[in-house]
Tab-separated table of C-alpha atoms and ligand atoms in Angstrom:
chain	number	residue	atom	x	y	z
Y	1	UNK	CA	81.805	92.468	116.404
Y	2	UNK	CA	79.084	94.693	115.044
Y	3	UNK	CA	77.171	93.465	112.012
Y	4	UNK	CA	78.704	94.624	108.791
Y	5	UNK	CA	76.729	97.139	106.744
Y	6	UNK	CA	75.075	95.674	103.650
Y	7	UNK	CA	74.001	96.948	100.255
Y	8	UNK	CA	70.228	97.027	100.148
Y	9	UNK	CA	70.185	94.834	97.026
Y	10	UNK	CA	72.434	93.215	94.486
Y	11	UNK	CA	71.366	95.809	91.965
Y	12	UNK	CA	72.566	98.636	94.197
Y	13	UNK	CA	75.944	96.962	94.518
Y	14	UNK	CA	76.243	96.868	90.735
Y	15	UNK	CA	75.094	100.491	90.517
Y	16	UNK	CA	77.854	101.475	92.942
Y	17	UNK	CA	80.518	99.436	91.127
Y	18	UNK	CA	79.487	100.823	87.734
Y	19	UNK	CA	79.289	104.308	89.254
Y	20	UNK	CA	82.875	104.018	90.395
Y	21	UNK	CA	84.096	102.591	87.123
Y	22	UNK	CA	82.300	105.006	84.844
Y	23	UNK	CA	83.978	108.337	85.342
Y	24	UNK	CA	86.011	110.983	83.612
Y	25	UNK	CA	88.219	108.203	82.269
Y	26	UNK	CA	85.415	106.983	80.015
Y	27	UNK	CA	84.613	110.343	78.533
Y	28	UNK	CA	87.937	112.030	78.170
Y	29	UNK	CA	90.561	109.347	78.345
Y	30	UNK	CA	89.131	106.548	76.264
Y	31	UNK	CA	88.035	108.545	73.181
Y	32	UNK	CA	91.340	110.357	73.136
Y	33	UNK	CA	93.376	107.168	73.369
Y	34	UNK	CA	91.334	105.622	70.588
Y	35	UNK	CA	91.827	108.672	68.381
Y	36	UNK	CA	95.550	108.760	69.090
Y	37	UNK	CA	96.427	105.088	69.011
Y	38	UNK	CA	95.091	103.663	65.808
Y	39	UNK	CA	91.394	104.570	65.846
Y	40	UNK	CA	89.221	101.482	65.527
Y	41	UNK	CA	92.352	99.332	65.763
Y	42	UNK	CA	92.831	100.492	69.359
Y	43	UNK	CA	89.796	98.395	70.220
Y	44	UNK	CA	91.919	95.284	69.686
Y	45	UNK	CA	94.433	95.872	72.503
Y	46	UNK	CA	91.673	97.435	74.572
Y	47	UNK	CA	89.360	94.428	74.344
Y	48	UNK	CA	92.227	91.967	74.753
Y	49	UNK	CA	93.490	93.751	77.850
Y	50	UNK	CA	89.956	93.899	79.170
Y	51	UNK	CA	89.515	90.149	78.708
Y	52	UNK	CA	92.966	89.057	79.859
Y	53	UNK	CA	93.585	91.515	82.694
Y	54	UNK	CA	90.514	93.636	83.449
Y	55	UNK	CA	87.710	91.134	83.918
Y	56	UNK	CA	89.849	88.502	85.712
Y	57	UNK	CA	91.195	91.102	88.154
Y	58	UNK	CA	87.748	92.538	88.751
Y	59	UNK	CA	86.445	89.037	89.507
Y	60	UNK	CA	89.419	88.609	91.828
Y	61	UNK	CA	88.804	91.876	93.695
Y	62	UNK	CA	85.084	91.189	94.081
Y	63	UNK	CA	85.935	87.707	95.347
Y	64	UNK	CA	88.552	88.780	97.908
Y	65	UNK	CA	86.336	91.481	99.396
Y	66	UNK	CA	83.299	89.271	99.555
Y	67	UNK	CA	85.147	86.261	100.914
Y	68	UNK	CA	87.113	88.146	103.554
Y	69	UNK	CA	84.306	90.577	104.465
Y	70	UNK	CA	86.818	93.368	105.109
Y	71	UNK	CA	88.517	96.172	103.169
Y	72	UNK	CA	91.725	95.906	101.167
Y	73	UNK	CA	94.254	96.026	104.014
Y	74	UNK	CA	92.768	93.278	106.149
Y	75	UNK	CA	91.748	91.192	103.143
Y	76	UNK	CA	95.393	90.682	102.268
Y	77	UNK	CA	96.354	90.668	105.939
Y	78	UNK	CA	94.131	87.647	106.452
Y	79	UNK	CA	96.130	85.749	103.856
Y	80	UNK	CA	99.368	86.659	105.555
Y	81	UNK	CA	99.964	89.538	107.958
Y	82	UNK	CA	102.687	91.142	105.894
Y	83	UNK	CA	100.643	91.116	102.706
Y	84	UNK	CA	98.414	93.788	104.238
Y	85	UNK	CA	100.965	96.275	102.886
Y	86	UNK	CA	99.603	95.561	99.397
Y	87	UNK	CA	96.156	96.663	100.472
Y	88	UNK	CA	97.562	99.797	102.030
Y	89	UNK	CA	99.534	100.607	98.885
Y	90	UNK	CA	96.378	100.291	96.794
Y	91	UNK	CA	94.349	102.515	99.099
Y	92	UNK	CA	97.125	105.135	99.245
Y	93	UNK	CA	97.294	105.255	95.452
Y	94	UNK	CA	93.553	105.806	95.482
Y	95	UNK	CA	94.000	108.551	97.980
Y	96	UNK	CA	96.445	110.382	95.749
Y	97	UNK	CA	94.062	110.007	92.820
Y	98	UNK	CA	91.067	111.360	94.710
Y	99	UNK	CA	93.028	114.407	95.838
Y	100	UNK	CA	93.393	115.549	92.219
Y	101	UNK	CA	90.235	113.948	90.850
Y	102	UNK	CA	88.259	116.232	93.180
Y	103	UNK	CA	90.044	119.229	91.681
Y	104	UNK	CA	88.832	118.235	88.228
Y	105	UNK	CA	85.374	117.874	89.717
Y	106	UNK	CA	85.786	121.392	91.089
Y	107	UNK	CA	86.596	122.763	87.611
Y	108	UNK	CA	83.513	120.981	86.304
Y	109	UNK	CA	81.377	122.627	88.972
Y	110	UNK	CA	82.728	126.050	88.022
Y	111	UNK	CA	82.062	125.361	84.365
Y	112	UNK	CA	78.498	124.237	85.075
Y	113	UNK	CA	78.004	127.635	86.539
Y	114	UNK	CA	79.730	129.410	83.632
Y	115	UNK	CA	77.661	127.456	81.110
Y	116	UNK	CA	74.501	129.448	81.667
Y	117	UNK	CA	76.098	132.498	80.071
Y	118	UNK	CA	78.779	130.683	78.043
Y	119	UNK	CA	81.169	132.778	80.054
Y	120	UNK	CA	84.242	131.394	78.303
Y	121	UNK	CA	83.586	133.542	75.211
Y	122	UNK	CA	85.449	132.873	71.975
Y	123	UNK	CA	88.930	132.170	73.224
Y	124	UNK	CA	88.239	129.138	75.407
Y	125	UNK	CA	91.910	128.350	75.790
Y	126	UNK	CA	92.737	131.744	77.165
Y	127	UNK	CA	89.721	131.535	79.452
Y	128	UNK	CA	90.658	128.145	80.915
Y	129	UNK	CA	94.369	128.745	81.324
Y	130	UNK	CA	94.379	132.397	82.276
Y	131	UNK	CA	91.016	133.233	83.802
Y	132	UNK	CA	90.181	129.963	85.550
Y	133	UNK	CA	93.484	128.287	86.385
Y	134	UNK	CA	95.740	131.349	86.247
Y	135	UNK	CA	98.230	128.881	84.856
Y	136	UNK	CA	101.810	129.869	85.620
Y	137	UNK	CA	104.757	129.674	83.252
Y	138	UNK	CA	105.934	126.278	84.528
Y	139	UNK	CA	106.091	123.913	87.504
Y	140	UNK	CA	108.717	126.060	89.235
Y	141	UNK	CA	106.355	129.004	89.433
Y	142	UNK	CA	103.688	127.938	91.905
Y	143	UNK	CA	102.100	131.394	92.168
Y	144	UNK	CA	99.129	131.470	94.502
Y	145	UNK	CA	96.089	129.382	95.153
Y	146	UNK	CA	93.152	130.248	92.984
Y	147	UNK	CA	90.292	131.314	95.302
Y	148	UNK	CA	87.478	130.272	92.962
Y	149	UNK	CA	88.962	126.825	92.527
Y	150	UNK	CA	89.351	126.410	96.260
Y	151	UNK	CA	85.747	127.441	96.763
Y	152	UNK	CA	84.582	124.934	94.154
Y	153	UNK	CA	86.867	122.325	95.679
Y	154	UNK	CA	85.232	122.817	99.058
Y	155	UNK	CA	81.817	122.351	97.438
Y	156	UNK	CA	83.048	119.221	95.640
Y	157	UNK	CA	84.278	117.734	98.907
Y	158	UNK	CA	81.076	118.623	100.742
Y	159	UNK	CA	79.134	116.781	98.035
Y	160	UNK	CA	81.483	113.815	98.296
Y	161	UNK	CA	81.259	113.824	102.070
Y	162	UNK	CA	77.486	113.750	102.186
Y	163	UNK	CA	77.464	110.919	99.681
Y	164	UNK	CA	79.660	108.659	101.780
Y	165	UNK	CA	79.142	109.864	105.313
Y	166	UNK	CA	77.057	106.907	106.395
Y	167	UNK	CA	79.048	104.407	104.362
Y	168	UNK	CA	77.164	102.122	101.998
Y	169	UNK	CA	73.860	103.216	103.488
Y	170	UNK	CA	74.198	106.670	101.978
Y	171	UNK	CA	76.231	105.526	98.957
Y	172	UNK	CA	73.426	103.108	98.095
Y	173	UNK	CA	70.966	105.986	97.814
Y	174	UNK	CA	73.206	108.451	96.022
Y	175	UNK	CA	74.240	106.038	93.261
Y	176	UNK	CA	70.607	105.662	92.282
Y	177	UNK	CA	71.039	109.108	90.755
Y	178	UNK	CA	74.747	109.512	90.089
Y	179	UNK	CA	75.119	106.282	88.142
Y	180	UNK	CA	72.240	106.587	85.625
Y	181	UNK	CA	72.068	110.390	85.301
Y	182	UNK	CA	75.381	110.942	83.485
Y	183	UNK	CA	74.588	108.021	81.199
Y	184	UNK	CA	71.255	109.564	80.263
Y	185	UNK	CA	72.958	112.901	79.668
Y	186	UNK	CA	75.605	111.201	77.576
Y	187	UNK	CA	72.889	109.671	75.398
Y	188	UNK	CA	71.273	113.100	74.948
Y	189	UNK	CA	74.642	114.587	73.932
Y	190	UNK	CA	75.295	111.616	71.684
Y	191	UNK	CA	72.031	112.088	69.822
Y	192	UNK	CA	72.739	115.804	69.504
Y	193	UNK	CA	76.284	115.041	68.345
Y	194	UNK	CA	75.505	112.519	65.631
Y	195	UNK	CA	72.761	114.659	64.136
Y	196	UNK	CA	75.104	117.593	63.569
Y	197	UNK	CA	76.586	118.286	60.124
Y	198	UNK	CA	80.120	116.916	59.850
Y	199	UNK	CA	79.515	114.319	62.565
Y	200	UNK	CA	80.374	111.525	60.171
Y	201	UNK	CA	83.898	112.894	59.594
Y	202	UNK	CA	84.498	112.777	63.310
Y	203	UNK	CA	83.214	109.236	63.609
Y	204	UNK	CA	85.395	108.127	60.724
Y	205	UNK	CA	88.404	109.672	62.448
Y	206	UNK	CA	87.457	107.813	65.635
Y	207	UNK	CA	86.922	104.408	64.095
Y	208	UNK	CA	89.128	104.211	61.008
Y	209	UNK	CA	91.572	101.470	61.929
Y	210	UNK	CA	95.284	101.910	61.608
Y	211	UNK	CA	96.597	98.433	62.243
Y	212	UNK	CA	100.210	99.556	62.094
Y	213	UNK	CA	99.697	101.213	65.481
Y	214	UNK	CA	99.437	97.759	67.024
Y	215	UNK	CA	103.138	97.186	66.446
Y	216	UNK	CA	103.955	99.901	68.924
Y	217	UNK	CA	104.327	98.678	72.519
Y	218	UNK	CA	103.205	102.051	73.797
Y	219	UNK	CA	99.723	101.340	72.447
Y	220	UNK	CA	99.495	98.160	74.504
Y	221	UNK	CA	100.783	99.919	77.544
Y	222	UNK	CA	98.192	102.670	77.094
Y	223	UNK	CA	95.408	100.093	76.710
Y	224	UNK	CA	96.506	98.340	79.864
Y	225	UNK	CA	96.710	101.391	82.093
Y	226	UNK	CA	93.372	102.559	80.722
Y	227	UNK	CA	91.818	99.235	81.745
Y	228	UNK	CA	93.147	99.592	85.284
Y	229	UNK	CA	91.980	103.170	85.584
Y	230	UNK	CA	88.597	102.712	83.984
Y	231	UNK	CA	87.628	99.669	86.050
Y	232	UNK	CA	88.864	101.364	89.248
Y	233	UNK	CA	91.149	98.361	89.791
Y	234	UNK	CA	93.940	98.185	92.363
Y	235	UNK	CA	92.655	101.020	94.539
Y	236	UNK	CA	90.964	98.791	97.085
Y	237	UNK	CA	87.614	100.164	95.917
Y	238	UNK	CA	86.099	97.049	94.442
Y	239	UNK	CA	87.382	95.042	97.423
Y	240	UNK	CA	85.711	97.455	99.845
Y	241	UNK	CA	82.454	97.532	97.895
Y	242	UNK	CA	82.321	93.728	97.626
Y	243	UNK	CA	82.972	93.371	101.349
Y	244	UNK	CA	79.475	94.770	101.951
Y	245	UNK	CA	77.922	91.953	99.937
Y	246	UNK	CA	76.711	88.784	101.645
Y	247	UNK	CA	79.190	85.966	101.414
Y	248	UNK	CA	76.931	83.962	99.157
Y	249	UNK	CA	76.292	86.675	96.560
Y	250	UNK	CA	77.072	86.146	92.914
Y	251	UNK	CA	80.509	87.315	91.780
Y	252	UNK	CA	81.351	86.404	88.196
Y	253	UNK	CA	78.183	87.757	86.620
Y	254	UNK	CA	78.389	91.022	88.571
Y	255	UNK	CA	81.976	91.525	87.400
Y	256	UNK	CA	81.070	90.809	83.794
Y	257	UNK	CA	78.072	93.159	83.887
Y	258	UNK	CA	80.169	95.918	85.447
Y	259	UNK	CA	82.935	95.566	82.853
Y	260	UNK	CA	80.592	95.409	79.888
Y	261	UNK	CA	78.592	98.430	80.987
Y	262	UNK	CA	81.746	100.385	81.639
Y	263	UNK	CA	83.347	99.652	78.285
Y	264	UNK	CA	80.053	100.075	76.437
Y	265	UNK	CA	79.773	103.566	77.883
Y	266	UNK	CA	83.353	104.374	76.899
Y	267	UNK	CA	82.652	103.399	73.315
Y	268	UNK	CA	79.427	105.440	73.254
Y	269	UNK	CA	81.285	108.395	74.731
Y	270	UNK	CA	83.709	108.116	71.827
Y	271	UNK	CA	80.817	108.587	69.389
Y	272	UNK	CA	79.495	111.581	71.319
Y	273	UNK	CA	82.911	113.235	71.526
Y	274	UNK	CA	84.041	112.630	67.955
Y	275	UNK	CA	80.746	113.492	66.292
Y	276	UNK	CA	80.841	116.840	68.074
Y	277	UNK	CA	84.483	117.338	67.100
Y	278	UNK	CA	83.586	116.482	63.496
Y	279	UNK	CA	80.989	119.228	63.563
Y	280	UNK	CA	83.425	121.679	65.037
Y	281	UNK	CA	86.064	120.772	62.457
Y	282	UNK	CA	83.601	121.449	59.663
Y	283	UNK	CA	82.500	124.755	61.146
Y	284	UNK	CA	85.925	126.065	61.976
Y	285	UNK	CA	87.833	124.432	59.113
Y	286	UNK	CA	90.367	122.869	61.488
Y	287	UNK	CA	91.508	119.261	61.061
Y	288	UNK	CA	90.033	116.904	63.662
Y	289	UNK	CA	93.479	115.677	64.652
Y	290	UNK	CA	94.171	119.144	66.013
Y	291	UNK	CA	90.989	119.148	68.061
Y	292	UNK	CA	91.330	115.691	69.575
Y	293	UNK	CA	93.005	116.614	72.829
Y	294	UNK	CA	93.151	114.641	75.992
Y	295	UNK	CA	91.862	115.252	79.468
Y	296	UNK	CA	91.521	118.815	80.621
Y	297	UNK	CA	91.978	120.337	77.181
Y	298	UNK	CA	89.202	118.245	75.693
Y	299	UNK	CA	86.663	118.971	78.400
Y	300	UNK	CA	87.523	122.553	79.257
Y	301	UNK	CA	88.874	124.031	76.019
Y	302	UNK	CA	87.690	122.102	72.980
Y	303	UNK	CA	84.249	121.125	74.212
Y	304	UNK	CA	83.173	124.536	75.505
Y	305	UNK	CA	84.046	125.897	72.083
Y	306	UNK	CA	82.264	123.131	70.210
Y	307	UNK	CA	79.213	123.477	72.415
Y	308	UNK	CA	78.978	127.206	71.832
Y	309	UNK	CA	78.623	126.574	68.101
Y	310	UNK	CA	75.522	124.409	68.573
Y	311	UNK	CA	72.021	125.948	68.574
Y	312	UNK	CA	70.723	126.340	72.157
Y	313	UNK	CA	74.328	126.208	73.279
Y	314	UNK	CA	73.809	126.992	76.988
Y	315	UNK	CA	71.392	124.077	77.365
Y	316	UNK	CA	73.872	121.566	76.005
Y	317	UNK	CA	76.762	123.154	77.843
Y	318	UNK	CA	74.931	122.868	81.167
Y	319	UNK	CA	74.026	119.248	80.397
Y	320	UNK	CA	77.631	118.462	79.473
Y	321	UNK	CA	79.113	119.848	82.670
Y	322	UNK	CA	76.442	118.343	84.905
Y	323	UNK	CA	77.356	115.089	83.207
Y	324	UNK	CA	81.020	115.596	84.134
Y	325	UNK	CA	80.170	116.424	87.750
Y	326	UNK	CA	77.909	113.401	88.162
Y	327	UNK	CA	80.395	111.178	86.342
Y	328	UNK	CA	83.144	112.239	88.696
Y	329	UNK	CA	81.321	112.210	91.997
Y	330	UNK	CA	80.661	108.498	92.352
Y	331	UNK	CA	84.205	107.687	91.291
Y	332	UNK	CA	85.511	110.193	93.839
Y	333	UNK	CA	83.447	108.924	96.719
Y	334	UNK	CA	84.273	105.308	95.928
Y	335	UNK	CA	87.905	106.182	96.640
Y	336	UNK	CA	86.929	107.770	99.929
Y	337	UNK	CA	84.856	104.723	100.827
Y	338	UNK	CA	87.808	102.410	100.107
Y	339	UNK	CA	89.921	104.330	102.612
Y	340	UNK	CA	87.094	104.705	105.139
Y	341	UNK	CA	86.398	100.965	105.023
Y	342	UNK	CA	89.997	100.160	105.827
Y	343	UNK	CA	90.022	102.566	108.779
Y	344	UNK	CA	86.684	101.293	110.041
Y	345	UNK	CA	87.940	97.688	109.918
Y	346	UNK	CA	90.801	98.702	112.154
Y	347	UNK	CA	88.843	100.962	114.508
Y	348	UNK	CA	85.304	99.566	114.526
Y	349	UNK	CA	84.282	101.795	117.405
Y	350	UNK	CA	84.799	105.006	115.478
Y	351	UNK	CA	81.663	106.336	113.855
Y	352	UNK	CA	81.538	105.984	110.070
Y	353	UNK	CA	80.489	109.652	109.806
Y	354	UNK	CA	83.654	110.731	111.603
Y	355	UNK	CA	85.954	108.479	109.620
Y	356	UNK	CA	84.532	109.742	106.330
Y	357	UNK	CA	85.006	113.291	107.559
Y	358	UNK	CA	88.682	112.747	108.367
Y	359	UNK	CA	89.294	111.137	104.991
Y	360	UNK	CA	87.561	113.999	103.180
Y	361	UNK	CA	89.415	116.686	105.113
Y	362	UNK	CA	92.773	115.061	104.461
Y	363	UNK	CA	91.874	114.487	100.796
Y	364	UNK	CA	90.900	118.129	100.447
Y	365	UNK	CA	94.095	119.320	102.126
Y	366	UNK	CA	96.315	117.178	99.913
Y	367	UNK	CA	94.506	118.518	96.860
Y	368	UNK	CA	95.138	122.190	97.605
Y	369	UNK	CA	98.449	122.063	95.778
Y	370	UNK	CA	96.581	121.136	92.581
Y	371	UNK	CA	94.539	124.327	92.941
Y	372	UNK	CA	97.689	126.448	92.740
Y	373	UNK	CA	98.618	128.338	89.592
Y	374	UNK	CA	100.949	125.487	88.646
Y	375	UNK	CA	98.388	122.861	89.709
Y	376	UNK	CA	97.708	121.598	86.210
Y	377	UNK	CA	101.371	120.636	85.716
Y	378	UNK	CA	101.516	118.811	89.031
Y	379	UNK	CA	98.236	117.081	88.332
Y	380	UNK	CA	99.439	115.897	84.965
Y	381	UNK	CA	102.680	114.476	86.351
Y	382	UNK	CA	101.121	112.784	89.380
Y	383	UNK	CA	98.379	111.262	87.250
Y	384	UNK	CA	100.905	109.835	84.802
Y	385	UNK	CA	102.998	108.197	87.492
Y	386	UNK	CA	100.199	106.891	89.679
Y	387	UNK	CA	98.266	105.367	86.780
Y	388	UNK	CA	101.271	103.950	84.946
Y	389	UNK	CA	103.142	102.607	87.963
Y	390	UNK	CA	101.195	102.823	91.234
Y	391	UNK	CA	98.154	100.996	89.997
Y	392	UNK	CA	99.988	98.524	87.874
Y	393	UNK	CA	102.353	97.579	90.689
Y	394	UNK	CA	99.473	97.272	93.166
Y	395	UNK	CA	97.578	95.097	90.672
Y	396	UNK	CA	100.651	92.974	90.077
Y	397	UNK	CA	101.196	92.394	93.795
Y	398	UNK	CA	97.513	91.612	94.308
Y	399	UNK	CA	97.639	88.965	91.593
Y	400	UNK	CA	100.813	87.471	93.060
Y	401	UNK	CA	99.331	87.435	96.574
Y	402	UNK	CA	96.243	85.588	95.396
Y	403	UNK	CA	97.949	83.402	92.809
Y	404	UNK	CA	100.887	82.311	94.893
Y	405	UNK	CA	100.004	82.816	98.564
Y	406	UNK	CA	96.277	82.384	98.927
Y	407	UNK	CA	95.875	80.049	95.973
Y	408	UNK	CA	94.089	81.014	92.778
Y	409	UNK	CA	92.360	77.638	92.610
Y	410	UNK	CA	91.055	78.018	96.140
Y	411	UNK	CA	89.564	81.406	95.332
Y	412	UNK	CA	88.167	80.056	92.052
Y	413	UNK	CA	86.365	77.266	93.912
Y	414	UNK	CA	84.789	79.861	96.180
Y	415	UNK	CA	83.779	82.035	93.218
Y	416	UNK	CA	82.194	79.082	91.466
Y	417	UNK	CA	80.369	77.990	94.600
Y	418	UNK	CA	78.461	81.270	94.678
Y	419	UNK	CA	78.312	82.411	91.031
Y	420	UNK	CA	75.777	81.597	88.311
Y	421	UNK	CA	78.423	81.858	85.621
Y	422	UNK	CA	81.212	79.353	86.317
Y	423	UNK	CA	84.776	80.296	85.539
Y	424	UNK	CA	87.266	77.777	84.240
Y	425	UNK	CA	90.828	76.903	85.114
Y	426	UNK	CA	91.992	79.542	82.650
Y	427	UNK	CA	91.243	82.160	85.292
Y	428	UNK	CA	93.780	80.724	87.727
Y	429	UNK	CA	96.372	80.512	84.964
Y	430	UNK	CA	95.787	84.142	84.108
Y	431	UNK	CA	96.087	85.275	87.734
Y	432	UNK	CA	99.123	83.176	88.506
Y	433	UNK	CA	101.197	83.504	85.364
Y	434	UNK	CA	99.858	85.527	82.477
Y	435	UNK	CA	98.839	88.703	84.309
Y	436	UNK	CA	102.059	89.016	86.368
Y	437	UNK	CA	104.229	88.438	83.305
Y	438	UNK	CA	102.303	90.933	81.188
Y	439	UNK	CA	102.270	93.556	83.899
Y	440	UNK	CA	105.988	93.224	84.529
Y	441	UNK	CA	106.756	93.488	80.815
Y	442	UNK	CA	104.649	96.587	80.413
Y	443	UNK	CA	106.057	98.153	83.566
Y	444	UNK	CA	109.576	97.720	82.258
Y	445	UNK	CA	108.548	99.245	78.970
Y	446	UNK	CA	107.011	102.312	80.643
Y	447	UNK	CA	110.048	102.647	82.846
Y	448	UNK	CA	112.442	102.660	79.914
Y	449	UNK	CA	110.333	105.273	78.161
Y	450	UNK	CA	110.192	107.524	81.200
Y	451	UNK	CA	113.911	107.282	81.769
Y	452	UNK	CA	114.692	108.005	78.124
Y	453	UNK	CA	112.435	111.002	77.729
Y	454	UNK	CA	111.130	113.030	80.662
Y	455	UNK	CA	107.336	112.885	80.648
Y	456	UNK	CA	105.935	115.703	78.490
Y	457	UNK	CA	109.283	117.479	78.716
Y	458	UNK	CA	108.737	118.599	82.314
Y	459	UNK	CA	111.895	119.514	84.287
Y	460	UNK	CA	113.540	116.587	86.061
Y	461	UNK	CA	113.003	117.941	89.551
Y	462	UNK	CA	109.253	118.279	88.943
Y	463	UNK	CA	109.050	114.745	87.608
Y	464	UNK	CA	110.916	113.553	90.631
Y	465	UNK	CA	108.850	115.445	93.224
Y	466	UNK	CA	105.388	114.884	91.805
Y	467	UNK	CA	106.025	111.538	90.161
Y	468	UNK	CA	108.724	109.299	91.562
Y	469	UNK	CA	108.652	110.742	95.060
Y	470	UNK	CA	104.905	110.183	95.390
Y	471	UNK	CA	105.445	106.566	94.385
Y	472	UNK	CA	108.369	106.186	96.757
Y	473	UNK	CA	106.357	107.573	99.673
Y	474	UNK	CA	103.432	105.230	98.928
Y	475	UNK	CA	105.786	102.274	98.636
Y	476	UNK	CA	107.700	103.162	101.780
Y	477	UNK	CA	104.591	103.614	103.912
Y	478	UNK	CA	103.193	100.313	102.636
Y	479	UNK	CA	106.464	98.570	103.270
Y	480	UNK	CA	106.755	99.894	106.826
Y	481	UNK	CA	103.152	98.996	107.514
Y	482	UNK	CA	103.769	95.469	106.243
Y	483	UNK	CA	106.964	95.210	108.224
Y	484	UNK	CA	105.230	96.006	111.505
Y	485	UNK	CA	102.101	93.964	110.786
Y	486	UNK	CA	101.710	90.892	112.927
Y	487	UNK	CA	101.307	87.477	111.375
Y	488	UNK	CA	97.890	86.088	112.207
Z	1	LIG	N1	87.162	104.629	86.973
Z	1	LIG	C1	87.136	106.036	86.992
Z	1	LIG	C2	87.172	106.617	85.627
Z	1	LIG	O1	87.253	105.951	84.634
Z	1	LIG	C3	88.286	106.672	87.623
Z	1	LIG	C4	88.653	106.193	88.903
Z	1	LIG	C5	89.876	105.753	89.044
Z	1	LIG	C6	87.768	106.198	89.917
Z	1	LIG	C7	90.237	105.294	90.200
Z	1	LIG	C8	88.136	105.748	91.078
Z	1	LIG	C9	89.377	105.279	91.207
Z	1	LIG	O2	87.154	107.817	85.511
């Protein structure tokens, strides 16, 4: 067997892990969730979920990859042949995510370009929906494919491809820029934001705790899926990345550093976003609650408008969108690397450059549908279902596989034999009992909600095709793969 590729240093490994974790989720998902679910009080479920589920699972994923020295599929396959289906499920979920994540990266590239002239004008909503997306009247009206988005999507994929083409060798170099750069830009935007008039109102909106929100199960569910998404858990990414570490490298400290940096950046992003919204609210006499939108609306409608009100607007607009592009790229290529690692484990004679190319071409092709005039609707539905179910189920199965088949205590002994920070028995209890029980409870809760009210009022057929069906296909492929896997 050929020697496995290695990260050039421990620091580069952490750069890559943080690069994957810190993405659009930190800047547009976290602040929005905090604003919506109880302000400062949201930090309670968030931190609890981070401590009880996030950090232990991240330690687990780092440990499996590093111990087994292979990607997600074979890591579980080495425990028991049929468990390899769990790894495949995780990687497939990641694949679905990257197909639409790249589309968001494509919008960000277009907007970087538009920023120089603030091309969106006054009506940023009209610009985004009608001029950029050509958004149709509903999911049933697919319209055409938007040529400018496809062009930007090709550029996004070319950038992703050249970041991962030589596996960790090229990733290790690219993350030296793509990890720190968006953080530096975020700090610049943060300083600009908090020095604007009205910033304080925004920050108060962001942090003022509403403890009543904690009584709502939905808040806990939101905190949990955010933790999965933000730490890039249950996609096979962290397993793949850790498999390029030497077997004796530290685990626990790396996982703790990655989690703390990631959440720290989310909280900072909240200050940057809400201070700017506070300013905009003051200037346009609109309540902040009306401005605090999630995802695409925040980044492509509200922010362009807020940025155009600031002196030297084009400068800050360009910085903002370059930040989005660089935030997204290392998350996107980490998903490609997770898939490429799995394929390379299976076919070691194929060249890494070729494998990465296939993954990118397939990822691009699957994403074309999200560049259609109804793409935003599909993207929204798929994202909801993959993050609320796909990831959570993959994480649940991973914890069960380690807790009950491999042996949590056995993995803990390995972790402690290589780590500076020792982890106690509590970790095994969390993996074996607490995490599975919590995940099952929250899954049931999300399921009941989705059955009761169709997500965002979309038509049932659309929810079925872009939500449930995607999950069913992922599950079926993983099941078949497991079924035909040989026991070692
Ligand atoms: N962690 C990234 C974020 O917060 C998103 C991501 C999810 C990246 C899944 C890779 C895989 O935006």
